[in-house]
Short mmCIF file of C-alpha atoms in Angstrom, two decimals:
data_model
loop_
_atom_site.label_atom_id
_atom_site.label_comp_id
_atom_site.label_asym_id
_atom_site.label_seq_id
_atom_site.Cartn_x
_atom_site.Cartn_y
_atom_site.Cartn_z
CA UNK F 1 0.52 -21.20 -17.82
CA UNK F 2 2.91 -21.03 -14.89
CA UNK F 3 4.31 -17.57 -14.17
CA UNK F 4 7.34 -17.78 -12.00
CA UNK F 5 9.22 -15.19 -9.94
CA UNK F 6 7.02 -12.55 -8.43
CA UNK F 7 3.78 -14.44 -8.17
CA UNK F 8 4.35 -18.14 -7.41
CA UNK F 9 4.35 -17.74 -3.63
CA UNK F 10 1.48 -15.26 -3.81
CA UNK F 11 -0.80 -17.69 -5.61
CA UNK F 12 0.00 -20.49 -3.18
CA UNK F 13 -0.62 -18.31 -0.15
CA UNK F 14 -3.77 -16.93 -1.76
CA UNK F 15 -5.27 -20.44 -1.62
CA UNK F 16 -5.07 -20.68 2.15
CA UNK F 17 -8.39 -21.55 3.73
CA UNK F 18 -10.60 -20.07 6.42
CA UNK F 19 -9.51 -22.97 8.62
CA UNK F 20 -5.88 -21.91 8.35
CA UNK F 21 -6.75 -18.30 9.13
CA UNK F 22 -8.78 -19.44 12.10
CA UNK F 23 -5.87 -21.47 13.47
CA UNK F 24 -3.58 -18.45 13.10
CA UNK F 25 -6.01 -16.15 14.90
CA UNK F 26 -6.51 -18.61 17.77
CA UNK F 27 -2.75 -19.06 18.09
CA UNK F 28 -2.33 -15.31 18.25
CA UNK F 29 -5.04 -15.00 20.91
CA UNK F 30 -3.42 -17.73 22.97
CA UNK F 31 -0.16 -15.85 22.84
CA UNK F 32 -1.92 -12.68 23.97
CA UNK F 33 -3.20 -14.47 27.05
CA UNK F 34 0.35 -15.40 27.97
CA UNK F 35 2.13 -12.12 27.28
CA UNK F 36 1.93 -8.72 25.66
CA UNK F 37 1.77 -8.51 21.89
CA UNK F 38 5.15 -8.28 20.15
CA UNK F 39 5.42 -6.34 16.88
CA UNK F 40 6.10 -8.31 13.68
CA UNK F 41 5.78 -8.14 9.92
CA UNK F 42 2.41 -8.25 8.24
CA UNK F 43 1.17 -11.60 7.03
CA UNK F 44 1.44 -10.73 3.36
CA UNK F 45 1.99 -12.79 0.27
CA UNK F 46 5.46 -12.86 -1.24
CA UNK F 47 7.28 -14.59 -4.03
CA UNK F 48 9.53 -16.59 -1.72
CA UNK F 49 9.82 -18.01 1.77
CA UNK F 50 10.21 -14.56 3.27
CA UNK F 51 11.90 -11.20 2.87
CA UNK F 52 15.58 -11.25 3.74
CA UNK F 53 17.21 -8.17 5.25
CA UNK F 54 18.04 -5.65 2.57
CA UNK F 55 15.87 -7.36 -0.08
CA UNK F 56 13.53 -4.99 -1.96
CA UNK F 57 9.80 -5.51 -1.47
CA UNK F 58 8.07 -7.54 -4.21
CA UNK F 59 5.91 -5.78 -6.79
CA UNK F 60 2.25 -5.64 -5.73
CA UNK F 61 0.06 -6.65 -8.66
CA UNK F 62 -3.45 -5.23 -9.00
CA UNK F 63 -5.94 -7.17 -6.88
CA UNK F 64 -8.22 -7.68 -9.86
CA UNK F 65 -5.46 -8.54 -12.35
CA UNK F 66 -6.39 -11.50 -14.54
CA UNK F 67 -3.90 -14.12 -15.64
CA UNK F 68 -3.44 -14.11 -19.41
CA UNK F 69 -0.93 -15.91 -21.58
CA UNK F 70 0.85 -14.07 -24.37
CA UNK F 71 0.60 -15.82 -27.73
CA UNK F 72 3.37 -16.33 -30.27
CA UNK F 73 1.23 -14.83 -33.03
CA UNK F 74 -1.68 -12.44 -33.51
CA UNK F 75 -4.22 -15.10 -34.50
CA UNK F 76 -4.01 -17.00 -31.21
CA UNK F 77 -3.77 -13.91 -28.98
CA UNK F 78 -6.09 -13.50 -25.97
CA UNK F 79 -8.33 -10.44 -25.93
CA UNK F 80 -7.88 -7.63 -23.39
CA UNK F 81 -10.89 -5.64 -22.17
CA UNK F 82 -10.91 -1.83 -21.71
CA UNK F 83 -10.28 -0.88 -18.10
CA UNK F 84 -8.67 -4.24 -17.42
CA UNK F 85 -5.37 -5.09 -15.74
CA UNK F 86 -3.63 -8.37 -16.52
CA UNK F 87 -0.71 -10.46 -15.33
CA UNK F 88 1.39 -12.30 -17.88
CA UNK F 89 5.05 -13.08 -18.63
CA UNK F 90 7.68 -12.85 -21.35
CA UNK F 91 10.72 -15.01 -21.97
CA UNK F 92 14.21 -13.86 -22.88
CA UNK F 93 14.22 -12.19 -26.33
CA UNK F 94 10.61 -13.25 -26.88
CA UNK F 95 7.75 -11.43 -28.62
CA UNK F 96 4.23 -12.02 -27.24
CA UNK F 97 0.85 -10.97 -28.65
CA UNK F 98 -2.46 -9.86 -27.14
CA UNK F 99 -5.61 -8.62 -28.86
CA UNK F 100 -7.84 -5.54 -28.62
CA UNK F 101 -11.24 -4.90 -30.14
CA UNK F 102 -11.41 -1.16 -30.92
CA UNK F 103 -14.20 1.11 -32.12
CA UNK F 104 -13.63 4.00 -34.51
CA UNK F 105 -13.88 6.90 -32.05
CA UNK F 106 -12.00 6.08 -28.82
CA UNK F 107 -8.31 6.46 -28.10
CA UNK F 108 -6.60 3.35 -26.70
CA UNK F 109 -3.59 3.15 -24.37
CA UNK F 110 -1.82 -0.06 -23.43
CA UNK F 111 1.08 -0.27 -20.97
CA UNK F 112 3.31 -3.19 -20.03
CA UNK F 113 5.37 -3.23 -16.85
CA UNK F 114 8.19 -5.78 -16.95
CA UNK F 115 9.44 -7.25 -13.67
CA UNK F 116 12.87 -8.90 -13.72
CA UNK F 117 13.71 -10.89 -10.62
CA UNK F 118 15.62 -9.17 -7.85
CA UNK F 119 19.33 -9.85 -8.14
CA UNK F 120 19.32 -10.79 -11.82
CA UNK F 121 21.81 -9.25 -14.22
CA UNK F 122 20.57 -6.68 -16.72
CA UNK F 123 22.41 -4.44 -19.17
CA UNK F 124 21.69 -0.80 -19.95
CA UNK F 125 20.25 -1.77 -23.36
CA UNK F 126 17.97 -4.49 -21.96
CA UNK F 127 14.29 -3.64 -21.91
CA UNK F 128 10.88 -4.02 -23.51
CA UNK F 129 9.08 -2.54 -26.49
CA UNK F 130 5.31 -2.23 -26.81
CA UNK F 131 3.48 -1.60 -30.06
CA UNK F 132 -0.14 -1.51 -31.19
CA UNK F 133 -0.57 -2.92 -34.70
CA UNK F 134 -3.29 -3.24 -37.30
CA UNK F 135 -4.14 -6.61 -38.90
CA UNK F 136 -1.39 -6.03 -41.48
CA UNK F 137 1.24 -5.64 -38.74
CA UNK F 138 1.68 -1.87 -39.15
CA UNK F 139 2.25 0.29 -36.07
CA UNK F 140 -0.73 2.47 -35.20
CA UNK F 141 1.21 5.54 -34.12
CA UNK F 142 4.98 5.93 -33.96
CA UNK F 143 5.00 9.29 -32.21
CA UNK F 144 4.26 7.95 -28.73
CA UNK F 145 7.05 6.36 -26.67
CA UNK F 146 7.14 2.60 -27.09
CA UNK F 147 10.46 1.44 -25.59
CA UNK F 148 11.83 1.35 -22.06
CA UNK F 149 15.37 0.34 -21.09
CA UNK F 150 17.20 0.03 -17.79
CA UNK F 151 19.79 2.59 -18.80
CA UNK F 152 23.12 3.34 -17.16
CA UNK F 153 22.10 2.19 -13.67
CA UNK F 154 22.02 -1.39 -15.02
CA UNK F 155 19.85 -2.27 -12.04
CA UNK F 156 16.77 -4.56 -12.28
CA UNK F 157 13.55 -2.72 -11.51
CA UNK F 158 9.94 -2.42 -12.74
CA UNK F 159 10.20 -1.12 -16.30
CA UNK F 160 7.15 0.30 -18.12
CA UNK F 161 6.61 0.87 -21.84
CA UNK F 162 3.40 1.81 -23.64
CA UNK F 163 1.69 2.27 -26.98
CA UNK F 164 -1.47 3.94 -28.24
CA UNK F 165 -4.09 4.12 -30.97
CA UNK F 166 -5.12 7.72 -31.43
CA UNK F 167 -8.12 8.85 -33.42
CA UNK F 168 -7.49 12.09 -35.30
CA UNK F 169 -6.51 13.57 -38.65
CA UNK F 170 -6.69 11.42 -41.74
CA UNK F 171 -2.95 10.72 -41.83
CA UNK F 172 -3.16 8.65 -38.64
CA UNK F 173 -3.24 4.88 -39.01
CA UNK F 174 -5.63 2.42 -37.31
CA UNK F 175 -8.68 4.69 -37.53
CA UNK F 176 -11.29 2.06 -38.30
CA UNK F 177 -13.10 -0.27 -35.92
CA UNK F 178 -11.68 -3.77 -35.77
CA UNK F 179 -9.28 -6.16 -34.08
CA UNK F 180 -5.77 -4.92 -33.32
CA UNK F 181 -2.70 -6.53 -31.78
CA UNK F 182 -0.66 -5.50 -28.76
CA UNK F 183 2.91 -6.72 -29.15
CA UNK F 184 5.32 -6.87 -26.21
CA UNK F 185 8.91 -7.59 -27.16
CA UNK F 186 11.74 -8.20 -24.69
CA UNK F 187 15.35 -7.59 -25.66
CA UNK F 188 18.34 -8.72 -23.60
CA UNK F 189 22.06 -8.99 -24.21
CA UNK F 190 23.68 -12.42 -24.37
CA UNK F 191 25.39 -11.95 -20.99
CA UNK F 192 22.20 -10.83 -19.18
CA UNK F 193 20.20 -13.21 -16.99
CA UNK F 194 17.82 -15.28 -19.17
CA UNK F 195 15.16 -15.62 -16.45
CA UNK F 196 11.52 -15.11 -17.38
CA UNK F 197 10.07 -11.67 -16.59
CA UNK F 198 6.58 -11.24 -15.19
CA UNK F 199 4.40 -8.62 -16.88
CA UNK F 200 1.55 -6.40 -15.73
CA UNK F 201 -0.59 -5.11 -18.60
CA UNK F 202 -3.13 -2.32 -18.44
CA UNK F 203 -5.57 -1.24 -21.17
CA UNK F 204 -7.36 2.12 -20.88
CA UNK F 205 -9.88 3.51 -23.37
CA UNK F 206 -10.33 7.28 -23.66
CA UNK F 207 -13.75 8.50 -24.86
CA UNK F 208 -14.08 10.83 -27.83
CA UNK F 209 -14.85 14.52 -27.36
CA UNK F 210 -18.29 15.92 -27.99
CA UNK F 211 -16.70 18.70 -30.03
CA UNK F 212 -13.27 18.86 -31.63
CA UNK F 213 -10.97 21.41 -30.01
CA UNK F 214 -7.49 22.77 -30.86
CA UNK F 215 -5.21 20.26 -32.61
CA UNK F 216 -1.93 22.08 -32.04
CA UNK F 217 0.19 21.62 -28.93
CA UNK F 218 1.31 24.79 -27.11
CA UNK F 219 4.77 25.94 -28.18
CA UNK F 220 5.53 27.81 -24.96
CA UNK F 221 4.64 27.43 -21.30
CA UNK F 222 5.94 28.44 -17.91
CA UNK F 223 9.29 26.61 -17.89
CA UNK F 224 10.88 28.58 -15.05
CA UNK F 225 11.99 26.70 -11.96
CA UNK F 226 9.40 27.17 -9.21
CA UNK F 227 10.03 28.54 -5.76
CA UNK F 228 11.22 25.77 -3.40
CA UNK F 229 8.47 24.10 -1.41
CA UNK F 230 8.61 25.19 2.21
CA UNK F 231 7.59 23.41 5.37
CA UNK F 232 8.61 20.46 7.50
CA UNK F 233 9.14 17.11 5.84
CA UNK F 234 6.40 14.62 6.71
CA UNK F 235 6.81 10.84 6.66
CA UNK F 236 5.06 9.06 3.78
CA UNK F 237 5.96 5.45 2.96
CA UNK F 238 6.11 4.63 -0.74
CA UNK F 239 4.40 1.68 -2.38
CA UNK F 240 5.94 -1.13 -4.42
CA UNK F 241 3.93 -0.65 -7.64
CA UNK F 242 1.43 1.49 -9.52
CA UNK F 243 -1.28 -0.41 -7.66
CA UNK F 244 -0.28 0.56 -4.11
CA UNK F 245 1.47 3.85 -4.86
CA UNK F 246 1.18 6.17 -1.88
CA UNK F 247 -0.70 9.43 -2.47
CA UNK F 248 1.06 12.78 -2.04
CA UNK F 249 -0.10 16.37 -2.14
CA UNK F 250 2.09 19.45 -2.48
CA UNK F 251 4.74 19.43 0.22
CA UNK F 252 7.96 17.81 1.41
CA UNK F 253 7.91 14.10 2.18
CA UNK F 254 10.46 11.76 3.71
CA UNK F 255 10.94 8.04 3.35
CA UNK F 256 13.74 5.48 3.33
CA UNK F 257 14.96 3.56 0.28
CA UNK F 258 17.20 0.49 0.01
CA UNK F 259 19.62 -0.41 -2.75
CA UNK F 260 17.76 -2.14 -5.57
CA UNK F 261 14.38 -0.86 -4.37
CA UNK F 262 11.76 1.07 -6.35
CA UNK F 263 9.21 3.16 -4.46
CA UNK F 264 5.98 4.40 -6.05
CA UNK F 265 4.03 7.56 -5.22
CA UNK F 266 1.06 9.26 -6.91
CA UNK F 267 -0.05 12.89 -7.17
CA UNK F 268 -3.40 14.20 -8.48
CA UNK F 269 -2.79 16.77 -11.24
CA UNK F 270 -5.85 18.50 -12.69
CA UNK F 271 -6.43 20.13 -16.06
CA UNK F 272 -4.41 23.35 -16.28
CA UNK F 273 -1.99 22.40 -13.50
CA UNK F 274 1.78 21.87 -13.62
CA UNK F 275 3.73 19.27 -11.65
CA UNK F 276 7.24 19.72 -10.26
CA UNK F 277 9.11 17.03 -8.36
CA UNK F 278 12.58 16.55 -6.86
CA UNK F 279 14.06 13.50 -5.11
CA UNK F 280 16.97 13.89 -2.69
CA UNK F 281 19.06 11.03 -1.34
CA UNK F 282 20.48 11.59 2.14
CA UNK F 283 23.93 10.85 3.50
CA UNK F 284 25.19 7.30 4.04
CA UNK F 285 28.36 5.65 5.32
CA UNK F 286 30.58 4.15 2.67
CA UNK F 287 33.25 4.88 0.13
CA UNK F 288 33.24 5.39 -3.62
CA UNK F 289 31.05 6.97 -6.28
CA UNK F 290 28.19 5.74 -8.46
CA UNK F 291 27.65 7.66 -11.66
CA UNK F 292 23.96 6.74 -11.90
CA UNK F 293 22.58 5.81 -8.50
CA UNK F 294 19.16 7.41 -8.12
CA UNK F 295 16.46 7.55 -10.82
CA UNK F 296 13.14 9.37 -10.51
CA UNK F 297 10.61 8.63 -13.29
CA UNK F 298 7.25 10.25 -13.99
CA UNK F 299 4.34 8.35 -15.55
CA UNK F 300 0.96 9.76 -16.47
CA UNK F 301 -2.48 8.32 -15.52
CA UNK F 302 -2.27 5.55 -18.16
CA UNK F 303 1.27 4.71 -16.94
CA UNK F 304 2.87 6.23 -20.05
CA UNK F 305 6.42 7.47 -19.46
CA UNK F 306 6.71 11.28 -19.34
CA UNK F 307 10.16 12.19 -18.02
CA UNK F 308 12.96 11.09 -15.71
CA UNK F 309 16.00 12.48 -13.92
CA UNK F 310 19.12 10.83 -12.49
CA UNK F 311 21.95 11.63 -10.16
CA UNK F 312 25.23 10.10 -9.08
CA UNK F 313 26.00 9.41 -5.43
CA UNK F 314 29.08 9.49 -3.21
CA UNK F 315 27.53 9.14 0.23
CA UNK F 316 26.71 12.84 0.53
CA UNK F 317 23.22 14.27 -0.15
CA UNK F 318 22.39 14.39 -3.87
CA UNK F 319 19.18 15.36 -5.69
CA UNK F 320 17.51 14.75 -9.05
CA UNK F 321 14.77 17.07 -10.31
CA UNK F 322 12.33 16.63 -13.18
CA UNK F 323 12.43 19.39 -15.77
CA UNK F 324 9.53 21.87 -15.62
CA UNK F 325 6.67 20.33 -17.58
CA UNK F 326 3.75 22.01 -19.37
CA UNK F 327 0.38 22.32 -17.72
CA UNK F 328 -2.01 19.43 -18.32
CA UNK F 329 -3.94 20.05 -21.54
CA UNK F 330 -5.79 17.86 -24.04
CA UNK F 331 -3.94 19.40 -27.01
CA UNK F 332 -0.53 18.44 -25.57
CA UNK F 333 -0.95 15.12 -27.41
CA UNK F 334 -0.45 16.80 -30.78
CA UNK F 335 3.33 16.88 -30.58
CA UNK F 336 6.23 14.45 -30.92
CA UNK F 337 7.87 15.78 -27.74
CA UNK F 338 7.34 13.01 -25.15
CA UNK F 339 7.51 15.40 -22.20
CA UNK F 340 4.74 17.57 -23.64
CA UNK F 341 2.71 14.73 -25.12
CA UNK F 342 2.65 12.84 -21.82
CA UNK F 343 0.86 15.69 -20.03
CA UNK F 344 -2.30 15.09 -22.07
CA UNK F 345 -4.91 14.43 -19.41
CA UNK F 346 -5.72 14.96 -15.77
CA UNK F 347 -5.62 12.27 -13.09
CA UNK F 348 -3.08 10.47 -10.93
CA UNK F 349 0.53 10.98 -12.02
CA UNK F 350 3.03 8.45 -10.69
CA UNK F 351 6.57 8.95 -9.39
CA UNK F 352 8.79 5.86 -9.37
CA UNK F 353 12.04 6.32 -7.42
CA UNK F 354 14.77 3.69 -7.80
CA UNK F 355 18.11 3.32 -6.00
CA UNK F 356 20.60 1.23 -7.97
CA UNK F 357 21.44 -2.20 -6.58
CA UNK F 358 25.17 -1.40 -6.71
CA UNK F 359 24.70 1.13 -3.90
CA UNK F 360 24.67 -1.78 -1.43
CA UNK F 361 28.29 -2.60 -2.34
CA UNK F 362 29.62 0.89 -1.73
CA UNK F 363 27.27 2.22 0.93
CA UNK F 364 24.91 0.97 3.61
CA UNK F 365 22.68 -1.93 2.59
CA UNK F 366 20.02 -0.55 4.91
CA UNK F 367 17.55 2.21 4.12
CA UNK F 368 19.01 5.57 3.07
CA UNK F 369 16.99 8.70 3.76
CA UNK F 370 14.90 9.85 0.81
CA UNK F 371 13.18 13.21 0.55
CA UNK F 372 10.61 14.19 -2.08
CA UNK F 373 9.64 17.77 -2.85
CA UNK F 374 6.35 18.04 -4.76
CA UNK F 375 4.68 21.17 -6.11
CA UNK F 376 1.43 21.38 -8.08
CA UNK F 377 1.15 24.82 -9.63
CA UNK F 378 -1.72 26.63 -11.31
CA UNK F 379 -5.46 26.67 -10.84
CA UNK F 380 -7.53 23.74 -12.03
CA UNK F 381 -9.49 24.41 -15.21
CA UNK F 382 -12.54 22.78 -16.77
CA UNK F 383 -12.07 19.38 -18.36
CA UNK F 384 -12.73 18.75 -22.05
CA UNK F 385 -16.26 17.71 -22.92
CA UNK F 386 -15.93 13.94 -23.22
CA UNK F 387 -18.76 11.88 -24.64
CA UNK F 388 -20.40 9.71 -21.98
CA UNK F 389 -19.71 9.57 -18.26
CA UNK F 390 -18.14 6.12 -17.92
CA UNK F 391 -14.40 6.62 -17.42
CA UNK F 392 -11.77 4.82 -15.32
CA UNK F 393 -11.33 6.25 -11.87
CA UNK F 394 -8.25 8.47 -11.54
CA UNK F 395 -7.93 8.89 -15.31
CA UNK F 396 -9.01 12.02 -17.25
CA UNK F 397 -10.15 13.93 -14.15
CA UNK F 398 -9.37 14.78 -10.52
CA UNK F 399 -12.15 14.55 -7.95
CA UNK F 400 -12.48 15.97 -4.47
CA UNK F 401 -12.04 12.42 -3.20
CA UNK F 402 -8.68 12.26 -5.02
CA UNK F 403 -7.50 15.44 -3.31
CA UNK F 404 -8.58 14.06 0.06
CA UNK F 405 -6.65 10.86 -0.64
CA UNK F 406 -3.54 12.90 -1.44
CA UNK F 407 -3.87 14.75 1.85
CA UNK F 408 -4.30 11.54 3.86
CA UNK F 409 -1.70 9.47 1.98
CA UNK F 410 -4.08 6.73 0.91
CA UNK F 411 -2.80 3.85 -1.20
CA UNK F 412 -4.01 3.42 -4.77
CA UNK F 413 -7.28 1.59 -5.43
CA UNK F 414 -6.69 -2.12 -5.86
CA UNK F 415 -3.34 -1.95 -4.09
CA UNK F 416 -1.85 -4.07 -1.36
CA UNK F 417 -3.43 -4.78 2.01
CA UNK F 418 -1.70 -4.53 5.36
CA UNK F 419 -2.86 -8.09 6.05
CA UNK F 420 -4.95 -9.65 8.79
CA UNK F 421 -2.03 -9.84 11.21
CA UNK F 422 -1.27 -6.15 10.85
CA UNK F 423 -4.92 -5.27 11.44
CA UNK F 424 -4.82 -7.37 14.58
CA UNK F 425 -1.75 -5.54 15.84
CA UNK F 426 -3.52 -2.21 15.42
CA UNK F 427 -6.43 -3.50 17.50
CA UNK F 428 -4.22 -4.76 20.32
CA UNK F 429 -1.60 -2.01 20.33
CA UNK F 430 -2.07 -1.42 24.06
CA UNK F 431 -0.45 -3.97 26.38
CA UNK F 432 -1.83 -5.67 29.45
CA UNK F 433 -4.98 -7.09 27.89
CA UNK F 434 -6.97 -9.23 30.27
CA UNK F 435 -8.52 -12.60 29.41
CA UNK F 436 -11.99 -11.11 29.02
CA UNK F 437 -10.70 -8.41 26.69
CA UNK F 438 -8.83 -11.01 24.67
CA UNK F 439 -12.03 -13.02 24.21
CA UNK F 440 -13.92 -9.95 22.97
CA UNK F 441 -10.99 -9.08 20.73
CA UNK F 442 -10.92 -12.61 19.31
CA UNK F 443 -14.60 -12.45 18.36
CA UNK F 444 -14.04 -9.08 16.68
CA UNK F 445 -11.00 -10.27 14.75
CA UNK F 446 -12.82 -13.44 13.68
CA UNK F 447 -15.68 -11.29 12.30
CA UNK F 448 -13.29 -9.00 10.39
CA UNK F 449 -11.46 -11.95 8.86
CA UNK F 450 -14.69 -13.69 7.89
CA UNK F 451 -15.84 -10.56 6.07
CA UNK F 452 -12.49 -10.19 4.32
CA UNK F 453 -12.58 -13.84 3.36
CA UNK F 454 -16.02 -13.45 1.83
CA UNK F 455 -14.81 -10.57 -0.34
CA UNK F 456 -11.58 -12.40 -1.17
CA UNK F 457 -13.46 -15.51 -2.33
CA UNK F 458 -15.38 -13.46 -4.87
CA UNK F 459 -12.18 -11.84 -6.11
CA UNK F 460 -10.36 -15.15 -6.45
CA UNK F 461 -13.31 -16.57 -8.37
CA UNK F 462 -12.71 -13.84 -10.95
CA UNK F 463 -9.08 -14.82 -11.36
CA UNK F 464 -7.63 -12.03 -9.20
CA UNK F 465 -3.93 -12.11 -8.43
CA UNK F 466 -2.75 -12.03 -4.83
CA UNK F 467 -1.33 -8.88 -3.36
CA UNK F 468 2.06 -7.81 -2.11
CA UNK F 469 2.96 -6.96 1.46
CA UNK F 470 4.38 -4.17 3.55
CA UNK F 471 7.25 -5.32 5.78
CA UNK F 472 8.53 -2.77 8.28
CA UNK F 473 11.16 -0.58 6.66
CA UNK F 474 14.17 0.78 8.54
CA UNK F 475 14.26 4.49 9.18
#
């Protein structure tokens, strides 16, 4: 199957050979001998011939994502494995099927992130629906959110919906072991762009508990607005997807966002802790008013939607804050309230911040200042007693390594790479390199690239999808 849009250029560039890389390195070294190194964009993989000024960065798929084709019916559907991430596509107003093999004790969560092409036309009602069905075509659980729409911004952006199979009381469906279907359905209005959308699918399996605990969600929690986070704003560049989301800890963070762009960040939230987040858009030259310009969305560790907030914009600073959410607790899942239900396990929570494409028409088409205020309240508590130790990293717990990543701003595991060229620039940041130093540098760079190539060959053999890139962003 050919998946167009976001990934065509990536796959082509991913097939470049060691010979090509060697030629590029030698060309770079020759240039160094002649003059000082000039800064430039990283040699990443994009979906086109390059990134034009003001064009949002492409979505960075997971490095280990496998290509899979959605079927037109459940019988012919390809099977997804627990812990796997997949790249697929969906046509206009199409319904595609995938297959899961489930046991009788584990909870299952499947998310689908739809990726319309930059610049395409979408309506507020356009979106995707994800459902998990038994062999008879009945939905496994209707209480969890299953639809995602673009809403009043009417701006194309990564859009994530999810579905689940939950093991529990007898009235729940899909309790037995067997083969189940994941159904992704795209809906678009007649006047919307009919272009194919790429999809990123993720399937996460949650182990059963050793002992059943409370089965009632808390009715009250600390819903008061917290004290504002104090301190100086620190720079932290956002990622382009769940896969390269930039880690944040409690504090104030600054970035820049362009019209039509979506930036991803991630915050470790442990059992018993509450998350608060606010996004503020800075001032910009221009004239007019957008009723829905900035959207901040929160997704939990399995990418399930939890909450969002929006704000209009008139060129003066405006902010959007998520409502106070309950502390992370296992029993939060036993409610039909999406905001409560979404805070059901510890791990990395994701913030996706989007600036509507229409902002470029009324205000600057360059980067507008963005400030994020993040607070994680409450002391971490003990996790539920899960059966077995094998669990996906960053899901169902928070480790000391996760907290260190949040402090350092590390990108998510499996996210994008700065590229060989960017690594080279870091090595030769100082000017005035002599010929002897250049030769030593060349040998070092050649070694680094050879090692990267060896790892990349193994990944490509497993069907991995090429990564996105990080072009310099205006400040």
